[in-house]
mmCIF file of C-alpha atoms in Angstrom:
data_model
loop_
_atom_site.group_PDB
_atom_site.id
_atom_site.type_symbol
_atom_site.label_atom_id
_atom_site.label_comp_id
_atom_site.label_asym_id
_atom_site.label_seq_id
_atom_site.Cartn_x
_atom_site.Cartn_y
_atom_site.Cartn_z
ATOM 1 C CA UNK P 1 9.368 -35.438 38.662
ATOM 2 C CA UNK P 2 6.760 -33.015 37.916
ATOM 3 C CA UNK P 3 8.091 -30.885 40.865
ATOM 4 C CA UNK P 4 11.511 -30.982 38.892
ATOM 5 C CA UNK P 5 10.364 -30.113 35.774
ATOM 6 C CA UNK P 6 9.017 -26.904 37.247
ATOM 7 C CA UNK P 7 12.347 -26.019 38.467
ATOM 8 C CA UNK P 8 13.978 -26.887 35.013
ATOM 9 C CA UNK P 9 11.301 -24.363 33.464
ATOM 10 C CA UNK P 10 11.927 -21.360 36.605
ATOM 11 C CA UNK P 11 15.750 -21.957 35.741
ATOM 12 C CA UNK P 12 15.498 -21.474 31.844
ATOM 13 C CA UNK P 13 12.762 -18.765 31.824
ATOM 14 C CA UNK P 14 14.786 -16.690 29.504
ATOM 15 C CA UNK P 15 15.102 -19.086 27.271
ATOM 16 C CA UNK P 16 11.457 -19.695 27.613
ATOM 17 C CA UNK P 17 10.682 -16.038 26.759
ATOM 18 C CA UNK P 18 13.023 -15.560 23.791
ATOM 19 C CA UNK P 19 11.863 -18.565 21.906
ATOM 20 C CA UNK P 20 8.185 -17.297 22.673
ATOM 21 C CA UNK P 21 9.506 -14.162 21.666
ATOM 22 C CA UNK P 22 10.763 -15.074 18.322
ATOM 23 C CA UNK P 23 7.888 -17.007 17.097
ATOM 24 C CA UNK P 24 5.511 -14.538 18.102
ATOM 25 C CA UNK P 25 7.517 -11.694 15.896
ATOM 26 C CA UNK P 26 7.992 -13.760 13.061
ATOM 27 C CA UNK P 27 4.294 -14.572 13.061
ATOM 28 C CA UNK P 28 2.895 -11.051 14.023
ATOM 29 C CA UNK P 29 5.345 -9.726 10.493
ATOM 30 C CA UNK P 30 3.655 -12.303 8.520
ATOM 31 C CA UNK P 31 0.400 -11.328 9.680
ATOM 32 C CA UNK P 32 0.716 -8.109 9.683
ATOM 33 C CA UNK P 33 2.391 -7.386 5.994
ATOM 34 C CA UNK P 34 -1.132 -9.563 4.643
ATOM 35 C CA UNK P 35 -3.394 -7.242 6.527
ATOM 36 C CA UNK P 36 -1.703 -4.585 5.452
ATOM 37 C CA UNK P 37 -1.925 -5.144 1.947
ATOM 38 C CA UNK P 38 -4.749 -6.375 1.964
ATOM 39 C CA UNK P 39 -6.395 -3.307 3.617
ATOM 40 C CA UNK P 40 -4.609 -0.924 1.617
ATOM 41 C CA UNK P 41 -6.077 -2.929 -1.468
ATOM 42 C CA UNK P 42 -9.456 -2.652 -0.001
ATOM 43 C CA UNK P 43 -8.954 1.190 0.980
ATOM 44 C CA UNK P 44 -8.162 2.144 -2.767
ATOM 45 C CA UNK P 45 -10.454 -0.146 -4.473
ATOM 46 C CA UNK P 46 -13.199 1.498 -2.759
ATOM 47 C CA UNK P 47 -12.116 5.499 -3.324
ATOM 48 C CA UNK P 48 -10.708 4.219 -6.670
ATOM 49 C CA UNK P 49 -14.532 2.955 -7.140
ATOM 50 C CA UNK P 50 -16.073 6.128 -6.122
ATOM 51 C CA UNK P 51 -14.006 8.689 -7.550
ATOM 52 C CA UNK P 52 -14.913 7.880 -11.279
ATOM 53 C CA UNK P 53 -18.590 6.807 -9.690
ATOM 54 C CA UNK P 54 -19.980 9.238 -11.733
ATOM 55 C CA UNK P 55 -18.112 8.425 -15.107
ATOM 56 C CA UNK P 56 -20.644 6.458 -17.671
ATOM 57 C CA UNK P 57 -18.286 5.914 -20.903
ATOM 58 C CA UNK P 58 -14.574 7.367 -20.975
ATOM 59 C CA UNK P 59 -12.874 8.180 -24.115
ATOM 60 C CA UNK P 60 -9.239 8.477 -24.639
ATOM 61 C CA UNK P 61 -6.883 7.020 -27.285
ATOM 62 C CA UNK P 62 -6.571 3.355 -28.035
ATOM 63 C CA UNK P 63 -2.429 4.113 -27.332
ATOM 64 C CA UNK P 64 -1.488 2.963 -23.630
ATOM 65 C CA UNK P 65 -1.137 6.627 -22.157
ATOM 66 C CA UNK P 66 0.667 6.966 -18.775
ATOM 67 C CA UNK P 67 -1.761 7.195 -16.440
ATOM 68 C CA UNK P 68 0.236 10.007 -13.975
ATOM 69 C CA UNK P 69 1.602 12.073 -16.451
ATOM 70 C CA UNK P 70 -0.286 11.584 -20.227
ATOM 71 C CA UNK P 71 2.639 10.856 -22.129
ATOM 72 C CA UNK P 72 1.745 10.103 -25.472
ATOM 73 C CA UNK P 73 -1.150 11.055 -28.332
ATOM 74 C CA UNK P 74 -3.651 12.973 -27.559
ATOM 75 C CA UNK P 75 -7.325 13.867 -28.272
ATOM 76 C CA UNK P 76 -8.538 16.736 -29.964
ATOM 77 C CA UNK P 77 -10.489 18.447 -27.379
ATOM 78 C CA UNK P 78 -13.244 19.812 -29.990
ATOM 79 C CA UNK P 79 -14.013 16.135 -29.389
ATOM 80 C CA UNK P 80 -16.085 16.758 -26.494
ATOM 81 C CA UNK P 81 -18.090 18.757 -28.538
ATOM 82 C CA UNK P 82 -18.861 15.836 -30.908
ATOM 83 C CA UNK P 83 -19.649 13.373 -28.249
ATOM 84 C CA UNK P 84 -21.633 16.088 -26.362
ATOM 85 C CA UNK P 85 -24.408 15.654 -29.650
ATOM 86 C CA UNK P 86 -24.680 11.642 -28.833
ATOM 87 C CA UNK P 87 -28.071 10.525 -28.282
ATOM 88 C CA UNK P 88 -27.780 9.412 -23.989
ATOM 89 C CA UNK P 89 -24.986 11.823 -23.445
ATOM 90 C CA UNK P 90 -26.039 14.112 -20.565
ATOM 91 C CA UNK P 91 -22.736 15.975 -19.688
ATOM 92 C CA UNK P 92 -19.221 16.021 -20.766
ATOM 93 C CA UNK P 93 -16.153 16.883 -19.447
ATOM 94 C CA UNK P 94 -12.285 17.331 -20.647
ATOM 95 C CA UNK P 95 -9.204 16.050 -18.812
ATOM 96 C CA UNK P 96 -5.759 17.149 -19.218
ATOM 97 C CA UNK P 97 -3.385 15.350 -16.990
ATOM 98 C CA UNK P 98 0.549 15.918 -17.255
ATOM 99 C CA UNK P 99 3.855 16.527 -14.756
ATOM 100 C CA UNK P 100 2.958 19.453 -12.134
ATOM 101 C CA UNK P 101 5.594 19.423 -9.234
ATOM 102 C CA UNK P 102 4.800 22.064 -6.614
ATOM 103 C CA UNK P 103 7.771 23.978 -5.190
ATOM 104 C CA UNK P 104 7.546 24.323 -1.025
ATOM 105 C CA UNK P 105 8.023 27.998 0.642
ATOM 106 C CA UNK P 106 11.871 27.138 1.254
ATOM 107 C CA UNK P 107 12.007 26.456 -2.649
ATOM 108 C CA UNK P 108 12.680 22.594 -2.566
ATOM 109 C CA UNK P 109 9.923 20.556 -4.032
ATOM 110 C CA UNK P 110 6.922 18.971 -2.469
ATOM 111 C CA UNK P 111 7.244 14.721 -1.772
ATOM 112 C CA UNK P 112 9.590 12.452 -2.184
ATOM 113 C CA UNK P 113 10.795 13.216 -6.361
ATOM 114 C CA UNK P 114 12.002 9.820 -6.648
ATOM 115 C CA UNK P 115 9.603 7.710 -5.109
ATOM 116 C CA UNK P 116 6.257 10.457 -5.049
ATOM 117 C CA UNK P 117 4.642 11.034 -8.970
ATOM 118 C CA UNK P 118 4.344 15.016 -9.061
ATOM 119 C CA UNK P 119 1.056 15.590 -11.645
ATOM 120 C CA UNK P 120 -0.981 18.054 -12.922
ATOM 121 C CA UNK P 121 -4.993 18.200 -13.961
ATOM 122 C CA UNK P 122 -7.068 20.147 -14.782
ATOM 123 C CA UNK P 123 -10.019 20.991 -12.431
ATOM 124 C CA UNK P 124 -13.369 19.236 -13.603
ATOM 125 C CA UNK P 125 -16.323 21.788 -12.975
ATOM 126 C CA UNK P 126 -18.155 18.905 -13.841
ATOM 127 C CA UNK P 127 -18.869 17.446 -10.263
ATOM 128 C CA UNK P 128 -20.305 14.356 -11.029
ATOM 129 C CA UNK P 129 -17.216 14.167 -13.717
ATOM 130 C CA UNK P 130 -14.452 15.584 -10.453
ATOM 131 C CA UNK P 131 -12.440 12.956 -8.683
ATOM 132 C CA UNK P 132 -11.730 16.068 -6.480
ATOM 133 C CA UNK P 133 -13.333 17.702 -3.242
ATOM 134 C CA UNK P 134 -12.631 20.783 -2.177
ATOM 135 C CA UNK P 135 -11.536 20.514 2.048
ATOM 136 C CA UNK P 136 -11.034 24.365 1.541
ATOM 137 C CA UNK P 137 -10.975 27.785 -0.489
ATOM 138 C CA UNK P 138 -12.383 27.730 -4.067
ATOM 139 C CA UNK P 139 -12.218 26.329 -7.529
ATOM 140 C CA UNK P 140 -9.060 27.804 -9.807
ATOM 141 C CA UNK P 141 -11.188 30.755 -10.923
ATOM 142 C CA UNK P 142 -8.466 32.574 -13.207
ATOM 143 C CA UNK P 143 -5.756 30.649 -14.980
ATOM 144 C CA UNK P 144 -3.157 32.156 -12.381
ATOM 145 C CA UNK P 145 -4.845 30.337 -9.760
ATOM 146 C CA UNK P 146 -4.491 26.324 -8.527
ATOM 147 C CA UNK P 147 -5.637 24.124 -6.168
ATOM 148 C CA UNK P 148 -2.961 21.515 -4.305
ATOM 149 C CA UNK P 149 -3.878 18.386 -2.687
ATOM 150 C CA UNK P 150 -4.822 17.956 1.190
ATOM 151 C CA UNK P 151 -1.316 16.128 1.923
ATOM 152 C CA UNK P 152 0.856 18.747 0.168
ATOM 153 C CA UNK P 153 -0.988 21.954 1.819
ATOM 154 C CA UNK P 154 0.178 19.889 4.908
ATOM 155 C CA UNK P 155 3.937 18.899 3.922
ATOM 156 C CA UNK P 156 3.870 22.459 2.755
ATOM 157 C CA UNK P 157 1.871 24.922 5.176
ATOM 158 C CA UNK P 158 0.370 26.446 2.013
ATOM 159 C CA UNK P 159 -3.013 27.699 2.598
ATOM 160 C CA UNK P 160 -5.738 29.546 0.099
ATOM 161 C CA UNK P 161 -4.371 32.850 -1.039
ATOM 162 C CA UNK P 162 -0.697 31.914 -0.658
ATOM 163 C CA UNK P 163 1.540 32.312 -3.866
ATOM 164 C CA UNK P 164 3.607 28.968 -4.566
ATOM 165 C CA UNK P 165 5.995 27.879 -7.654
ATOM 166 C CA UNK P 166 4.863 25.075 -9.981
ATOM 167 C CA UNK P 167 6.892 23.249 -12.065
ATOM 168 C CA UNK P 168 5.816 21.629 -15.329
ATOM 169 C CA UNK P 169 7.631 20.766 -18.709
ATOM 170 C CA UNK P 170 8.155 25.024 -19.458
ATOM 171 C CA UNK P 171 9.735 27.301 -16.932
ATOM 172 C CA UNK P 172 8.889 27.609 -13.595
ATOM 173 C CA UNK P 173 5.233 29.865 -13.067
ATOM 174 C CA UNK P 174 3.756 31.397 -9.876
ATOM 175 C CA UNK P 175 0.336 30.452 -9.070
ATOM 176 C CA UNK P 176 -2.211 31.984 -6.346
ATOM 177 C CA UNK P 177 -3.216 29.029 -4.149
ATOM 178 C CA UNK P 178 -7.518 29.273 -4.266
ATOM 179 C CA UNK P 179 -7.953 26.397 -2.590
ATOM 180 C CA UNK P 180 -7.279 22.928 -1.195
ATOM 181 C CA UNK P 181 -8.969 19.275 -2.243
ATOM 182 C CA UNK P 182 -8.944 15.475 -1.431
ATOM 183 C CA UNK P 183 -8.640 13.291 -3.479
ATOM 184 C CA UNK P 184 -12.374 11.234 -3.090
ATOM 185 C CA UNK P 185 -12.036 10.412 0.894
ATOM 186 C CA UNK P 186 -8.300 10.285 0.774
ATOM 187 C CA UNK P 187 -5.097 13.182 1.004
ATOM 188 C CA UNK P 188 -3.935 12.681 -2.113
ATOM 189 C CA UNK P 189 -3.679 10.290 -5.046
ATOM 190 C CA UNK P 190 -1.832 7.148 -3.474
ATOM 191 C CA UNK P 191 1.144 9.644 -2.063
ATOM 192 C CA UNK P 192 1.312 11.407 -5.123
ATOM 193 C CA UNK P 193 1.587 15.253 -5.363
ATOM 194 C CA UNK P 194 -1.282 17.069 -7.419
ATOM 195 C CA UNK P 195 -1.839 20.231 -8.643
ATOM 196 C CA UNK P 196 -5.466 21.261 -10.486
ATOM 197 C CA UNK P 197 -5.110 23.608 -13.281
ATOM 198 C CA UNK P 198 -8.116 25.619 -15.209
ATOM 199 C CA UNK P 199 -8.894 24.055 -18.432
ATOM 200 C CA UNK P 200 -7.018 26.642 -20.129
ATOM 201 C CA UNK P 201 -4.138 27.112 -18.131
ATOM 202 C CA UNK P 202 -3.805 22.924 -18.154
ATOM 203 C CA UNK P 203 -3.530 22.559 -22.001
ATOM 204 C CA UNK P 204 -1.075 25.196 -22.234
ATOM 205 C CA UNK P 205 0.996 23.882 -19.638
ATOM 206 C CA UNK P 206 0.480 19.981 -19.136
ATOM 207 C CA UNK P 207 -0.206 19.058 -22.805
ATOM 208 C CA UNK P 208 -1.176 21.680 -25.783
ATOM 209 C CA UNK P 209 -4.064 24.178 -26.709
ATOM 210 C CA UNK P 210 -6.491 22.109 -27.808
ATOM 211 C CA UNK P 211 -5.233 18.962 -26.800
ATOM 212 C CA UNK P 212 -6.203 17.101 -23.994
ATOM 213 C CA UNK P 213 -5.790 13.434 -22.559
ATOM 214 C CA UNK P 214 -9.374 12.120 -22.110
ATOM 215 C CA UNK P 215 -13.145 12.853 -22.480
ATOM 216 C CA UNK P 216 -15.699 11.964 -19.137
ATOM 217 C CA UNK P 217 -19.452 11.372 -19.800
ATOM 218 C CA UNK P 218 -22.194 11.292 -18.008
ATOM 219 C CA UNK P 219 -25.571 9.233 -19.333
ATOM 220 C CA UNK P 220 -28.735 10.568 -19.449
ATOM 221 C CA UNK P 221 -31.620 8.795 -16.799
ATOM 222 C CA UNK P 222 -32.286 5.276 -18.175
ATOM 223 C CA UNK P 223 -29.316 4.590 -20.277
ATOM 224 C CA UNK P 224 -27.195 2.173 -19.705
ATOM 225 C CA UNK P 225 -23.366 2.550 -19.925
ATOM 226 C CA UNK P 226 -22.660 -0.076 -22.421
ATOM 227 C CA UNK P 227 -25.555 1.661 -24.250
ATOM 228 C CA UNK P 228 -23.519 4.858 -24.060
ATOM 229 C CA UNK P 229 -20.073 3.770 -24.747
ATOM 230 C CA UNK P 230 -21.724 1.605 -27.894
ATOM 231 C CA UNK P 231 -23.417 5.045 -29.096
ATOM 232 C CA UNK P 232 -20.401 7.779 -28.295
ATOM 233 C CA UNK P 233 -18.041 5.094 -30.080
ATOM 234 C CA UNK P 234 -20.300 4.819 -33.768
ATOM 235 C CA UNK P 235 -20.146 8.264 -33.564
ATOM 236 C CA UNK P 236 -16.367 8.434 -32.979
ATOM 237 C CA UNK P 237 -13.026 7.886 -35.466
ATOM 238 C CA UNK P 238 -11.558 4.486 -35.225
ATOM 239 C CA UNK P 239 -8.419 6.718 -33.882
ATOM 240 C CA UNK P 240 -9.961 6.957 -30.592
ATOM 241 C CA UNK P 241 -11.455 4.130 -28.063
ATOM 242 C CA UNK P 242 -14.606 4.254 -26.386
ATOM 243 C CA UNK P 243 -14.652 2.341 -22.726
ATOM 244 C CA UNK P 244 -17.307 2.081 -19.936
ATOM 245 C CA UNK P 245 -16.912 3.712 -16.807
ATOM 246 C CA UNK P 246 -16.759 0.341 -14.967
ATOM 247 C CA UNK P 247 -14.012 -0.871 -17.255
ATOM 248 C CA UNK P 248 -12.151 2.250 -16.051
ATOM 249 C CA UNK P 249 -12.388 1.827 -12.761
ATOM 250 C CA UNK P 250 -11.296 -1.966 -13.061
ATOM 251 C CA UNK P 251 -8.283 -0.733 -14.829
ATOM 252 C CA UNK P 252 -7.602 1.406 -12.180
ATOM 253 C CA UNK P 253 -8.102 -0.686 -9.278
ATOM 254 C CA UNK P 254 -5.908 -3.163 -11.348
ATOM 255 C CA UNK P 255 -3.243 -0.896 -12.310
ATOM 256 C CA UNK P 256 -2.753 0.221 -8.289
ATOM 257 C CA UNK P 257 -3.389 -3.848 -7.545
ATOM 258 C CA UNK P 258 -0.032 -4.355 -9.369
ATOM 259 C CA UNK P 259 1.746 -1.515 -8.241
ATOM 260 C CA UNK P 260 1.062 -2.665 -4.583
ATOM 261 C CA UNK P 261 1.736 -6.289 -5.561
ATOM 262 C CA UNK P 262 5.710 -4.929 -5.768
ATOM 263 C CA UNK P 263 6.090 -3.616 -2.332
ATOM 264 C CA UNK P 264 4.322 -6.376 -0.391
ATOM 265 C CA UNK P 265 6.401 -8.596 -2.039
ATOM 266 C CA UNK P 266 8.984 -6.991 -0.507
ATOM 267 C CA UNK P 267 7.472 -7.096 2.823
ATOM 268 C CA UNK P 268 6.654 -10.723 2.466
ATOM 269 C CA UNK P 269 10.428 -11.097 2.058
ATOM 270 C CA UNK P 270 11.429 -9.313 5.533
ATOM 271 C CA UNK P 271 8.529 -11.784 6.515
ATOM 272 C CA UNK P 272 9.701 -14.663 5.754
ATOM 273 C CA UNK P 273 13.381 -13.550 6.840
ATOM 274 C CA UNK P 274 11.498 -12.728 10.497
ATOM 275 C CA UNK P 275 10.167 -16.825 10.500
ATOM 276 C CA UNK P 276 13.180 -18.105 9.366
ATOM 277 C CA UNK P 277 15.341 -16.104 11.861
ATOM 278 C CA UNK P 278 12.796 -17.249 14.487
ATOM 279 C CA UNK P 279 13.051 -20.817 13.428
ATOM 280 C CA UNK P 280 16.569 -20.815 13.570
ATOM 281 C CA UNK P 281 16.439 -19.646 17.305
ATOM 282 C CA UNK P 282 14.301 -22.369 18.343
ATOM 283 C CA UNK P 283 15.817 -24.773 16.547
ATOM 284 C CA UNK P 284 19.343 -24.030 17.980
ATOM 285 C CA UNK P 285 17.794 -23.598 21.609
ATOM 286 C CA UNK P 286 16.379 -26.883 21.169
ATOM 287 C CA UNK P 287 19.763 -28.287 19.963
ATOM 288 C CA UNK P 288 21.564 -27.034 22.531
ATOM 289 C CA UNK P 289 18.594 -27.544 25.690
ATOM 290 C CA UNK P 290 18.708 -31.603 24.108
ATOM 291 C CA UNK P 291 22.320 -31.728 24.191
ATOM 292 C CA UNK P 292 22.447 -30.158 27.581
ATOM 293 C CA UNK P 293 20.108 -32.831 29.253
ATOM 294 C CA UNK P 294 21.333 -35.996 27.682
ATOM 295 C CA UNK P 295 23.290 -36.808 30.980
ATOM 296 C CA UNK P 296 20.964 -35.206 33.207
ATOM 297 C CA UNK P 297 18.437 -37.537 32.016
ATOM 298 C CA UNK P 298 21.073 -40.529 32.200
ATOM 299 C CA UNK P 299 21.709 -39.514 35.820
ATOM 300 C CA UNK P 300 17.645 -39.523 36.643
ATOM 301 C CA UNK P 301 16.894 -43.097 35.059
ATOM 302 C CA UNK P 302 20.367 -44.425 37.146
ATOM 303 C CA UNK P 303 18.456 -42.808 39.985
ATOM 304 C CA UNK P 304 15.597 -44.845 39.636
ATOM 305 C CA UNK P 305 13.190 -42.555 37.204
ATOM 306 C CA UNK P 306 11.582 -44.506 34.987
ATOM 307 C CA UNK P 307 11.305 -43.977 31.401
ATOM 308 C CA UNK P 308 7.622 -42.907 31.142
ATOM 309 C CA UNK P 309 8.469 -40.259 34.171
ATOM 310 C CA UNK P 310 11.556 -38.829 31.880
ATOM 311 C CA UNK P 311 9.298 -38.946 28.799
ATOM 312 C CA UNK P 312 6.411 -37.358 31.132
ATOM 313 C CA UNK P 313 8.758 -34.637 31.981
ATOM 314 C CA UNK P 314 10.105 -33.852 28.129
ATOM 315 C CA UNK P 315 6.253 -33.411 26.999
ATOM 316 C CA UNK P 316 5.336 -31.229 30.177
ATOM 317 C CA UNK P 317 8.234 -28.913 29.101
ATOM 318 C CA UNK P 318 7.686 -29.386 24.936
ATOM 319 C CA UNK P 319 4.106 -28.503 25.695
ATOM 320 C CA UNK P 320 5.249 -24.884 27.801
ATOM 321 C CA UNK P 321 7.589 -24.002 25.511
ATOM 322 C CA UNK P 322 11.271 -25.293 26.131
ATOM 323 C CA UNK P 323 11.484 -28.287 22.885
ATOM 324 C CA UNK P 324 11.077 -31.575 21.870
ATOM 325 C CA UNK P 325 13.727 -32.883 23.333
ATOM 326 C CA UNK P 326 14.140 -37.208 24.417
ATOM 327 C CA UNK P 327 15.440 -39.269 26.835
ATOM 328 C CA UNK P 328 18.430 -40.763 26.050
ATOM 329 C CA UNK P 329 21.063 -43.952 27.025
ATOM 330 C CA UNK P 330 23.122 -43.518 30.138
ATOM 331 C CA UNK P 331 26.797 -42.268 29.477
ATOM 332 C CA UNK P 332 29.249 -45.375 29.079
ATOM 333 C CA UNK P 333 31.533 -45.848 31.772
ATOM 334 C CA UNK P 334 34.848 -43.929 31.694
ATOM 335 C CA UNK P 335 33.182 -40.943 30.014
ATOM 336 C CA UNK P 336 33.222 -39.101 32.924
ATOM 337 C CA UNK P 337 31.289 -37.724 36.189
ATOM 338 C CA UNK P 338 27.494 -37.006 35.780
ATOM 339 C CA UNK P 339 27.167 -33.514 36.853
ATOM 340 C CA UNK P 340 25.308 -32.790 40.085
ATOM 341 C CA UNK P 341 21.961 -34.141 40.512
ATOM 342 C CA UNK P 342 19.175 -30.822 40.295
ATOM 343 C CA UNK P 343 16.622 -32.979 42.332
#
């Protein structure tokens, strides 16, 4: 018997493989999309984390702004000047955020415009205060002058000194190129396009002179940043909201959290599509390997098998791989000729 279950499994191999096959796809997909997610999570929690490092209270507005592209109210930038007086304050730092799309050498834009957030910002010169590192070039110098992401100097070929197109919410402008930056460790900001204005050349174009969408801090040695945010925000209007800079990075990290919650649900979907496709493959090769045997088995107990050798020989092949399948009654006469004995 154990000879003869051998043969069974040699004959069937393919069948063997596929349902091995199937399982292990459906399995490796579901695997796969929660490592993935998870370790894109991870990946932008931690440059999420030390991008705004350096940020010890953050004001902006108390109105739910759009984080990409600053839609909404805006502070009065002689603002930094007030918070710049606040006992604990060490430095300060503007920023302007808005739409910036940057226009390729062929003249079609850079990224995906439906799925890829084109914005604009205004370099930081602060550095603890700059989620930005320059990879190459220079600083905007002159407010004719930008610097473009990592990723969309590569999707481009622009490189420092190069003229490019930028558009924003007025007509189109030419900008000199100065330089190139990452966004903390990473290309660019989670796929998104950037380009980094001057402080001038950012209020007039992403927002309005004299406008701008937040206001960075840094503390002084030995204060704490709820002790900054609490002394910035007495000395501030109740028009405008006064946050630590760990409350803005948990904002952050959640904001991206839910954004990324969308598209692995998705992938969790083509997941679970992969198992159930899988399961239906092994459930209809079992169907059909059970239905297959029923009279082979018949014709092995009329031989003189016993039931514990039939049973013996189900479990050997269950246990490799070809199903639970079970011994079952011999055909009633008249039904017909048992096939041809594989023994």
């Amino acid at each position: 018997m154990f000879v003869l279950t051998i043969k069974e499994l040699t004959a069937h191999k393919l069948r063997l493989l596929t349902t091995a096959f199937a399982i292990i796809i459906g399995v490796a997909f579901m695997s796969g999309t929660f490592i993935f997610s998870d370790t894109v999570g991870a990946t932008f929690d931690s440059v999420l984390s030390d991008v705004d490092a350096g940020v010890d209270a953050y004001v902006r507005t108390p109105t739910d702004i759009d984080a990409g592209y600053g839609q909404g109210p805006r502070l009065d930038a002689s603002i930094a000047d007030t918070v710049a007086t606040v006992d604990g304050v060490d430095q300060v730092a503007l920023r302007i955020s808005g739409y910036a799309r940057l226009v390729g050498p062929d003249g079609t834009p850079v990224g995906d415009i439906a799925n890829n957030p084109a914005l604009g910002m205004n370099w930081v010169s602060v550095d603890d205060l700059n989620p930005w590192v320059m990879s190459s070039g220079t600083p905007p110098a002159r407010n004719d002058e930008v610097v473009i992401d990592q990723a969309s100097a590569e999707a481009s070929g622009y490189r420092p000194g190069d003229v490019a197109t930028v558009l924003t919410k007025g007509a189109p402008r030419t900008f000199t190129v100065s330089g190139i930056a990452r966004f903390g460790e990473l290309d660019s900001p989670a796929g998104a396009t950037a380009v980094l204005f001057s402080d001038a050349t950012a209020a007039t174009m992403l927002a309005a002179p004299g406008e701008a969408t937040a206001v960075a801090v840094t503390a002084d040695d030995g204060v704490s940043q709820s002790a900054l945010a609490s002394a910035v925000d007495a000395a501030m209007d109740s028009d405008v909201e006064v946050i630590t800079g760990g409350a803005l990075i948990a904002e952050n990290q959640g904001s991206f959290a839910a954004d990324l919650a969308g598209f692995s649900t998705m992938l969790t979907v083509f997941a679970l599509v992969a198992l159930f496709v899988g399961a239906f493959i092994i459930n209809n090769t079992f169907s059909i390997t059970v239905a297959q045997r029923t009279r082979e088995m018949a014709l092995l107990r009329a031989l003189g098998a016993s039931g514990r050798q039939v049973r013996r020989s189900v479990m050997i092949e269950a246990a490799v791989g070809r199903g639970p399948s079970r011994p079952a009654p011999a055909s009633p006469p008249g039904s017909g000729s048992p096939p041809a004995s594989r023994c």
